């Protein structure tokens, strides 16, 4: 798996990341969603640099211009619900892409810190020979992404899978490296320090889904 870290140099990306984390800013849910969307746009631009392109001739009002355009069938797949603002950012740039949707959540069968991942709702398009962009703001343990990846390839063979996360923990990255095939790319906006005893990212930002859309039962 090839890993791309994109916040190592100063840019407006780090400005948006700071607002996501800031307890004095992040409780404005509209701003929180918009900041994730803007981060998605930046990450979409960076990811676009390694996609395949083809040469085309464009008719302008005054002549012909030789240029290039993306030569890949893209499918955007956010993990519900926290992945929706990130999906909006990518869709702003890859407006021609198909879209799939999958839900994944932690289930605590014994009402303690132990959990399993449940992949429930899914609306998946044909992924055969497509380039899939799997979108989720937080990479903590990595179990949700691996579970969703397994679901996506049950009956399909994508050409490539790009996993896009805003904030990642080292433990989650290591889990993906152990459990995902070589044709996967991982895009990380910010690498954090660790997971705590409850498997939440530290320093992180809290629960991205709750901050974007309100608390859940």
mmCIF file with all atom_site columns, N, CA and C in Angstrom, residues 8 17 25 28-29 32 35 40 42 59-60 65 78 91 95 97 99 101 106 126 137 146 152 163 178 187 191 193:
data_model
loop_
_atom_site.group_PDB
_atom_site.id
_atom_site.type_symbol
_atom_site.label_atom_id
_atom_site.label_alt_id
_atom_site.label_comp_id
_atom_site.label_asym_id
_atom_site.label_entity_id
_atom_site.label_seq_id
_atom_site.pdbx_PDB_ins_code
_atom_site.Cartn_x
_atom_site.Cartn_y
_atom_site.Cartn_z
_atom_site.occupancy
_atom_site.B_iso_or_equiv
_atom_site.pdbx_formal_charge
_atom_site.auth_seq_id
_atom_site.auth_comp_id
_atom_site.auth_asym_id
_atom_site.auth_atom_id
_atom_site.pdbx_PDB_model_num
ATOM 1  N N  . UNK A 1 8   ? 2.438   18.000 5.200   1.00 0.00 ? 8   UNK A N  1
ATOM 2  C CA . UNK A 1 8   ? 3.789   18.182 5.739   1.00 0.00 ? 8   UNK A CA 1
ATOM 3  C C  . UNK A 1 8   ? 4.313   19.587 5.485   1.00 0.00 ? 8   UNK A C  1
ATOM 4  N N  . UNK A 1 17  ? -7.506  22.329 9.040   1.00 0.00 ? 17  UNK A N  1
ATOM 5  C CA . UNK A 1 17  ? -7.334  21.262 10.027  1.00 0.00 ? 17  UNK A CA 1
ATOM 6  C C  . UNK A 1 17  ? -7.353  21.828 11.443  1.00 0.00 ? 17  UNK A C  1
ATOM 7  N N  . UNK A 1 25  ? -14.176 26.465 17.829  1.00 0.00 ? 25  UNK A N  1
ATOM 8  C CA . UNK A 1 25  ? -14.666 26.634 16.465  1.00 0.00 ? 25  UNK A CA 1
ATOM 9  C C  . UNK A 1 25  ? -15.505 25.441 16.028  1.00 0.00 ? 25  UNK A C  1
ATOM 10 N N  . UNK A 1 28  ? -19.525 24.755 15.850  1.00 0.00 ? 28  UNK A N  1
ATOM 11 C CA . UNK A 1 28  ? -20.358 25.305 14.780  1.00 0.00 ? 28  UNK A CA 1
ATOM 12 C C  . UNK A 1 28  ? -20.429 24.228 13.704  1.00 0.00 ? 28  UNK A C  1
ATOM 13 N N  . UNK A 1 29  ? -21.509 23.463 13.697  1.00 0.00 ? 29  UNK A N  1
ATOM 14 C CA . UNK A 1 29  ? -21.583 22.287 12.830  1.00 0.00 ? 29  UNK A CA 1
ATOM 15 C C  . UNK A 1 29  ? -21.519 22.644 11.351  1.00 0.00 ? 29  UNK A C  1
ATOM 16 N N  . UNK A 1 32  ? -17.904 23.222 10.655  1.00 0.00 ? 32  UNK A N  1
ATOM 17 C CA . UNK A 1 32  ? -17.201 21.941 10.713  1.00 0.00 ? 32  UNK A CA 1
ATOM 18 C C  . UNK A 1 32  ? -17.400 21.159 9.415   1.00 0.00 ? 32  UNK A C  1
ATOM 19 N N  . UNK A 1 35  ? -15.512 22.875 6.562   1.00 0.00 ? 35  UNK A N  1
ATOM 20 C CA . UNK A 1 35  ? -14.067 22.692 6.617   1.00 0.00 ? 35  UNK A CA 1
ATOM 21 C C  . UNK A 1 35  ? -13.664 21.308 6.128   1.00 0.00 ? 35  UNK A C  1
ATOM 22 N N  . UNK A 1 40  ? -11.592 18.103 1.688   1.00 0.00 ? 40  UNK A N  1
ATOM 23 C CA . UNK A 1 40  ? -11.846 17.142 0.622   1.00 0.00 ? 40  UNK A CA 1
ATOM 24 C C  . UNK A 1 40  ? -11.468 17.690 -0.742  1.00 0.00 ? 40  UNK A C  1
ATOM 25 N N  . UNK A 1 42  ? -9.163  19.959 -1.389  1.00 0.00 ? 42  UNK A N  1
ATOM 26 C CA . UNK A 1 42  ? -7.702  19.998 -1.469  1.00 0.00 ? 42  UNK A CA 1
ATOM 27 C C  . UNK A 1 42  ? -7.141  18.605 -1.719  1.00 0.00 ? 42  UNK A C  1
ATOM 28 N N  . UNK A 1 59  ? -12.582 21.981 -28.849 1.00 0.00 ? 59  UNK A N  1
ATOM 29 C CA . UNK A 1 59  ? -13.006 23.048 -29.760 1.00 0.00 ? 59  UNK A CA 1
ATOM 30 C C  . UNK A 1 59  ? -13.335 24.289 -28.943 1.00 0.00 ? 59  UNK A C  1
ATOM 31 N N  . UNK A 1 60  ? -12.641 25.375 -29.157 1.00 0.00 ? 60  UNK A N  1
ATOM 32 C CA . UNK A 1 60  ? -12.948 26.648 -28.529 1.00 0.00 ? 60  UNK A CA 1
ATOM 33 C C  . UNK A 1 60  ? -13.663 27.537 -29.548 1.00 0.00 ? 60  UNK A C  1
ATOM 34 N N  . UNK A 1 65  ? -7.761  23.512 -29.076 1.00 0.00 ? 65  UNK A N  1
ATOM 35 C CA . UNK A 1 65  ? -6.754  23.484 -28.016 1.00 0.00 ? 65  UNK A CA 1
ATOM 36 C C  . UNK A 1 65  ? -6.483  22.037 -27.618 1.00 0.00 ? 65  UNK A C  1
ATOM 37 N N  . UNK A 1 78  ? -18.278 7.267  0.174   1.00 0.00 ? 78  UNK A N  1
ATOM 38 C CA . UNK A 1 78  ? -18.127 7.682  1.563   1.00 0.00 ? 78  UNK A CA 1
ATOM 39 C C  . UNK A 1 78  ? -18.660 6.622  2.519   1.00 0.00 ? 78  UNK A C  1
ATOM 40 N N  . UNK A 1 91  ? -16.807 15.422 -4.625  1.00 0.00 ? 91  UNK A N  1
ATOM 41 C CA . UNK A 1 91  ? -17.779 15.525 -5.701  1.00 0.00 ? 91  UNK A CA 1
ATOM 42 C C  . UNK A 1 91  ? -17.726 16.897 -6.370  1.00 0.00 ? 91  UNK A C  1
ATOM 43 N N  . UNK A 1 95  ? -17.012 15.752 -10.429 1.00 0.00 ? 95  UNK A N  1
ATOM 44 C CA . UNK A 1 95  ? -18.461 15.788 -10.590 1.00 0.00 ? 95  UNK A CA 1
ATOM 45 C C  . UNK A 1 95  ? -18.963 14.743 -11.576 1.00 0.00 ? 95  UNK A C  1
ATOM 46 N N  . UNK A 1 97  ? -17.992 11.612 -11.461 1.00 0.00 ? 97  UNK A N  1
ATOM 47 C CA . UNK A 1 97  ? -17.808 10.296 -10.849 1.00 0.00 ? 97  UNK A CA 1
ATOM 48 C C  . UNK A 1 97  ? -19.140 9.644  -10.516 1.00 0.00 ? 97  UNK A C  1
ATOM 49 N N  . UNK A 1 99  ? -21.196 7.171  -7.725  1.00 0.00 ? 99  UNK A N  1
ATOM 50 C CA . UNK A 1 99  ? -21.204 7.240  -6.272  1.00 0.00 ? 99  UNK A CA 1
ATOM 51 C C  . UNK A 1 99  ? -21.775 5.974  -5.662  1.00 0.00 ? 99  UNK A C  1
ATOM 52 N N  . UNK A 1 101 ? -22.433 4.148  -1.547  1.00 0.00 ? 101 UNK A N  1
ATOM 53 C CA . UNK A 1 101 ? -22.562 4.530  -0.144  1.00 0.00 ? 101 UNK A CA 1
ATOM 54 C C  . UNK A 1 101 ? -22.606 3.273  0.725   1.00 0.00 ? 101 UNK A C  1
ATOM 55 N N  . UNK A 1 106 ? -19.254 1.149  15.004  1.00 0.00 ? 106 UNK A N  1
ATOM 56 C CA . UNK A 1 106 ? -18.801 0.309  16.099  1.00 0.00 ? 106 UNK A CA 1
ATOM 57 C C  . UNK A 1 106 ? -20.013 -0.219 16.873  1.00 0.00 ? 106 UNK A C  1
ATOM 58 N N  . UNK A 1 126 ? -21.490 -0.646 -9.872  1.00 0.00 ? 126 UNK A N  1
ATOM 59 C CA . UNK A 1 126 ? -20.567 -1.606 -10.468 1.00 0.00 ? 126 UNK A CA 1
ATOM 60 C C  . UNK A 1 126 ? -19.145 -1.067 -10.332 1.00 0.00 ? 126 UNK A C  1
ATOM 61 N N  . UNK A 1 137 ? -13.430 10.460 7.293   1.00 0.00 ? 137 UNK A N  1
ATOM 62 C CA . UNK A 1 137 ? -12.576 11.473 7.928   1.00 0.00 ? 137 UNK A CA 1
ATOM 63 C C  . UNK A 1 137 ? -11.550 10.911 8.910   1.00 0.00 ? 137 UNK A C  1
ATOM 64 N N  . UNK A 1 146 ? -11.234 -1.567 6.660   1.00 0.00 ? 146 UNK A N  1
ATOM 65 C CA . UNK A 1 146 ? -10.975 -2.924 6.177   1.00 0.00 ? 146 UNK A CA 1
ATOM 66 C C  . UNK A 1 146 ? -12.289 -3.669 5.954   1.00 0.00 ? 146 UNK A C  1
ATOM 67 N N  . UNK A 1 152 ? -16.748 -4.107 -0.487  1.00 0.00 ? 152 UNK A N  1
ATOM 68 C CA . UNK A 1 152 ? -16.697 -3.550 -1.835  1.00 0.00 ? 152 UNK A CA 1
ATOM 69 C C  . UNK A 1 152 ? -16.158 -4.542 -2.854  1.00 0.00 ? 152 UNK A C  1
ATOM 70 N N  . UNK A 1 163 ? -7.888  5.202  -0.526  1.00 0.00 ? 163 UNK A N  1
ATOM 71 C CA . UNK A 1 163 ? -8.535  5.463  0.759   1.00 0.00 ? 163 UNK A CA 1
ATOM 72 C C  . UNK A 1 163 ? -8.123  6.856  1.209   1.00 0.00 ? 163 UNK A C  1
ATOM 73 N N  . UNK A 1 178 ? -1.339  -4.179 6.952   1.00 0.00 ? 178 UNK A N  1
ATOM 74 C CA . UNK A 1 178 ? -1.364  -5.631 7.167   1.00 0.00 ? 178 UNK A CA 1
ATOM 75 C C  . UNK A 1 178 ? -2.528  -6.308 6.453   1.00 0.00 ? 178 UNK A C  1
ATOM 76 N N  . UNK A 1 187 ? -4.397  8.137  1.484   1.00 0.00 ? 187 UNK A N  1
ATOM 77 C CA . UNK A 1 187 ? -4.149  9.573  1.496   1.00 0.00 ? 187 UNK A CA 1
ATOM 78 C C  . UNK A 1 187 ? -4.501  10.112 2.882   1.00 0.00 ? 187 UNK A C  1
ATOM 79 N N  . UNK A 1 191 ? -1.355  13.145 10.318  1.00 0.00 ? 191 UNK A N  1
ATOM 80 C CA . UNK A 1 191 ? -1.032  11.967 11.123  1.00 0.00 ? 191 UNK A CA 1
ATOM 81 C C  . UNK A 1 191 ? -0.932  12.384 12.577  1.00 0.00 ? 191 UNK A C  1
ATOM 82 N N  . UNK A 1 193 ? -0.892  11.263 16.986  1.00 0.00 ? 193 UNK A N  1
ATOM 83 C CA . UNK A 1 193 ? 0.077   10.586 17.849  1.00 0.00 ? 193 UNK A CA 1
ATOM 84 C C  . UNK A 1 193 ? -0.247  9.123  18.109  1.00 0.00 ? 193 UNK A C  1
#
